[in-house]
Amino acid sequence: MEGMVVQVPQKHFIGMSFSGPFQTLVEGMTDHWGKFVARQQEIPLVIHPDVRYDISDENAKYRMYTEYVAVEVEGFERIPERMVAFTIPARTYARFTHVGPMSTVKDTYTQLFQWLAQQGLEMDETALRMERYDAQYIPSMHAPDRPENTYQIFIPLKEV
């Protein structure tokens, strides 16, 4: 697996959050995605309506995870009820592409962390990780076992 180091500019997001232990997220994410996609039209100033992000905030100490399913917006003109708005500052990421059934995602993450180590790069565990989804794979709409499922993974890097 080949990664690429990229600079991602500041981005503004509006979306829905979902928190709990990791296993709860795994079990509930498809439903959460479906709820978000059903309400996405309520969000104003969306930059790319067909591009959605799954943004992870992991608290390793307490083993709690918060996932945000969101779209990038131009600004925070109006935030729909029960949604959240936030900004991720510009930063450096390692970008990878997962292709294949969702049952192989764990292998993709194993390979990407091996690639980071080979490059002498480290993940910044204090920053948010992003996954970028477009029409190639939408968790609530496409079967998880499709071999053509494709999305991008952005791992925040420690600044040196």
Short mmCIF file of C-alpha atoms in Angstrom, two decimals:
data_model
loop_
_atom_site.label_atom_id
_atom_site.label_comp_id
_atom_site.label_asym_id
_atom_site.label_seq_id
_atom_site.Cartn_x
_atom_site.Cartn_y
_atom_site.Cartn_z
CA MET A 1 0.00 0.00 0.00
CA GLU A 2 1.33 3.38 -0.96
CA GLY A 3 0.55 6.46 1.04
CA MET A 4 1.07 10.07 0.13
CA VAL A 5 1.88 12.98 2.42
CA VAL A 6 -0.52 15.85 1.69
CA GLN A 7 -1.30 19.30 3.02
CA VAL A 8 -5.00 19.73 3.74
CA PRO A 9 -6.28 23.30 4.11
CA GLN A 10 -8.57 24.39 6.92
CA LYS A 11 -12.04 22.89 6.50
CA HIS A 12 -15.42 23.75 8.05
CA PHE A 13 -17.90 20.93 8.67
CA ILE A 14 -21.49 20.45 9.72
CA GLY A 15 -22.68 16.99 10.64
CA MET A 16 -23.99 14.59 13.22
CA SER A 17 -21.99 13.04 16.02
CA PHE A 18 -22.14 9.57 17.50
CA SER A 19 -20.19 8.54 20.63
CA GLY A 20 -19.47 5.37 22.54
CA PRO A 21 -17.03 2.52 22.93
CA PHE A 22 -15.49 1.32 19.66
CA GLN A 23 -17.74 -1.75 19.31
CA THR A 24 -20.85 0.42 19.68
CA LEU A 25 -19.64 2.59 16.83
CA VAL A 26 -18.93 -0.40 14.60
CA GLU A 27 -22.43 -1.75 15.22
CA GLY A 28 -24.24 1.57 14.80
CA MET A 29 -22.37 3.44 12.08
CA THR A 30 -24.44 2.28 9.10
CA ASP A 31 -27.62 3.46 10.86
CA HIS A 32 -25.92 6.74 11.81
CA TRP A 33 -24.84 7.29 8.20
CA GLY A 34 -28.41 6.66 7.02
CA LYS A 35 -29.80 9.24 9.44
CA PHE A 36 -27.22 11.80 8.29
CA VAL A 37 -27.78 11.22 4.56
CA ALA A 38 -31.55 11.56 5.10
CA ARG A 39 -31.03 15.00 6.73
CA GLN A 40 -28.09 16.31 4.70
CA GLN A 41 -30.32 18.56 2.56
CA GLU A 42 -30.98 20.67 5.70
CA ILE A 43 -27.37 21.88 5.72
CA PRO A 44 -26.74 25.20 3.93
CA LEU A 45 -23.58 26.20 2.04
CA VAL A 46 -22.40 22.64 1.31
CA ILE A 47 -19.33 22.70 -0.93
CA HIS A 48 -19.55 19.19 -2.44
CA PRO A 49 -22.92 17.49 -1.69
CA ASP A 50 -21.70 14.10 -2.92
CA VAL A 51 -18.62 14.09 -0.65
CA ARG A 52 -19.05 13.13 2.98
CA TYR A 53 -16.56 12.70 5.78
CA ASP A 54 -16.35 10.36 8.73
CA ILE A 55 -14.18 12.19 11.25
CA SER A 56 -12.87 10.33 14.29
CA ASP A 57 -12.02 11.72 17.70
CA GLU A 58 -10.49 8.92 19.77
CA ASN A 59 -9.82 9.15 23.50
CA ALA A 60 -7.49 6.20 24.08
CA LYS A 61 -7.27 6.82 27.83
CA TYR A 62 -11.00 6.30 28.34
CA ARG A 63 -11.51 4.08 25.26
CA MET A 64 -14.27 6.39 24.03
CA TYR A 65 -14.77 7.37 20.43
CA THR A 66 -16.78 10.11 18.78
CA GLU A 67 -17.51 9.89 15.09
CA TYR A 68 -18.79 12.80 13.05
CA VAL A 69 -20.49 12.13 9.73
CA ALA A 70 -20.33 15.51 8.03
CA VAL A 71 -20.07 17.57 4.88
CA GLU A 72 -17.69 20.42 4.20
CA VAL A 73 -19.36 23.83 4.21
CA GLU A 74 -18.39 27.38 3.27
CA GLY A 75 -19.35 28.66 6.71
CA PHE A 76 -21.77 28.33 9.59
CA GLU A 77 -24.73 30.39 8.38
CA ARG A 78 -27.23 28.06 10.07
CA ILE A 79 -26.66 24.83 11.96
CA PRO A 80 -29.59 22.40 11.77
CA GLU A 81 -31.08 21.10 15.00
CA ARG A 82 -29.17 18.17 16.58
CA MET A 83 -26.16 18.79 14.32
CA VAL A 84 -22.73 20.14 15.16
CA ALA A 85 -20.40 22.56 13.41
CA PHE A 86 -16.62 22.54 13.71
CA THR A 87 -13.44 23.56 11.95
CA ILE A 88 -10.36 21.44 11.39
CA PRO A 89 -7.23 23.57 10.98
CA ALA A 90 -4.84 23.17 8.07
CA ARG A 91 -2.35 20.38 8.68
CA THR A 92 -0.29 17.57 7.18
CA TYR A 93 -1.82 14.13 6.66
CA ALA A 94 -0.80 10.83 5.17
CA ARG A 95 -3.47 9.88 2.62
CA PHE A 96 -4.34 6.30 1.73
CA THR A 97 -7.08 4.67 -0.32
CA HIS A 98 -9.04 1.64 0.84
CA VAL A 99 -10.42 -0.49 -1.98
CA GLY A 100 -12.48 -3.58 -1.29
CA PRO A 101 -15.05 -5.04 1.06
CA MET A 102 -15.34 -3.42 4.47
CA SER A 103 -14.26 -6.70 6.05
CA THR A 104 -10.73 -5.90 4.79
CA VAL A 105 -10.50 -2.40 6.33
CA LYS A 106 -8.52 -3.73 9.29
CA ASP A 107 -5.89 -5.01 6.83
CA THR A 108 -5.78 -1.61 5.14
CA TYR A 109 -5.14 0.10 8.47
CA THR A 110 -2.44 -2.44 9.37
CA GLN A 111 -0.71 -1.76 6.05
CA LEU A 112 -1.00 2.00 6.35
CA PHE A 113 0.54 2.01 9.84
CA GLN A 114 3.37 -0.18 8.50
CA TRP A 115 3.89 2.33 5.67
CA LEU A 116 4.00 5.22 8.18
CA ALA A 117 6.66 3.39 10.22
CA GLN A 118 8.72 2.63 7.09
CA GLN A 119 8.63 6.33 6.18
CA GLY A 120 9.60 7.39 9.71
CA LEU A 121 6.25 9.15 10.17
CA GLU A 122 4.04 9.13 13.27
CA MET A 123 0.32 9.69 13.68
CA ASP A 124 -0.63 12.71 15.80
CA GLU A 125 -3.03 11.04 18.22
CA THR A 126 -4.26 14.42 19.48
CA ALA A 127 -5.66 15.35 16.05
CA LEU A 128 -8.79 14.21 14.24
CA ARG A 129 -8.54 11.43 11.65
CA MET A 130 -10.67 11.75 8.51
CA GLU A 131 -12.17 9.37 6.02
CA ARG A 132 -13.49 10.88 2.77
CA TYR A 133 -16.39 9.17 0.99
CA ASP A 134 -17.82 9.94 -2.43
CA ALA A 135 -20.10 8.05 -4.83
CA GLN A 136 -17.70 5.06 -4.85
CA TYR A 137 -18.88 4.05 -1.39
CA ILE A 138 -21.60 5.38 0.92
CA PRO A 139 -21.93 3.19 4.03
CA SER A 140 -25.72 3.47 4.34
CA MET A 141 -26.36 2.93 0.62
CA HIS A 142 -23.85 0.36 -0.61
CA ALA A 143 -23.36 -3.20 0.56
CA PRO A 144 -20.28 -3.51 2.78
CA ASP A 145 -19.09 -6.62 0.95
CA ARG A 146 -18.80 -4.98 -2.48
CA PRO A 147 -15.27 -5.41 -3.88
CA GLU A 148 -15.43 -1.95 -5.51
CA ASN A 149 -16.01 0.00 -2.27
CA THR A 150 -13.44 2.80 -2.27
CA TYR A 151 -12.73 5.69 0.10
CA GLN A 152 -9.79 7.78 1.29
CA ILE A 153 -8.22 7.71 4.74
CA PHE A 154 -6.36 10.74 6.15
CA ILE A 155 -4.03 10.09 9.08
CA PRO A 156 -2.87 13.30 10.86
CA LEU A 157 0.91 13.41 11.15
CA LYS A 158 3.02 14.71 13.99
CA GLU A 159 4.74 17.88 12.91
CA VAL A 160 8.54 17.67 13.04
#
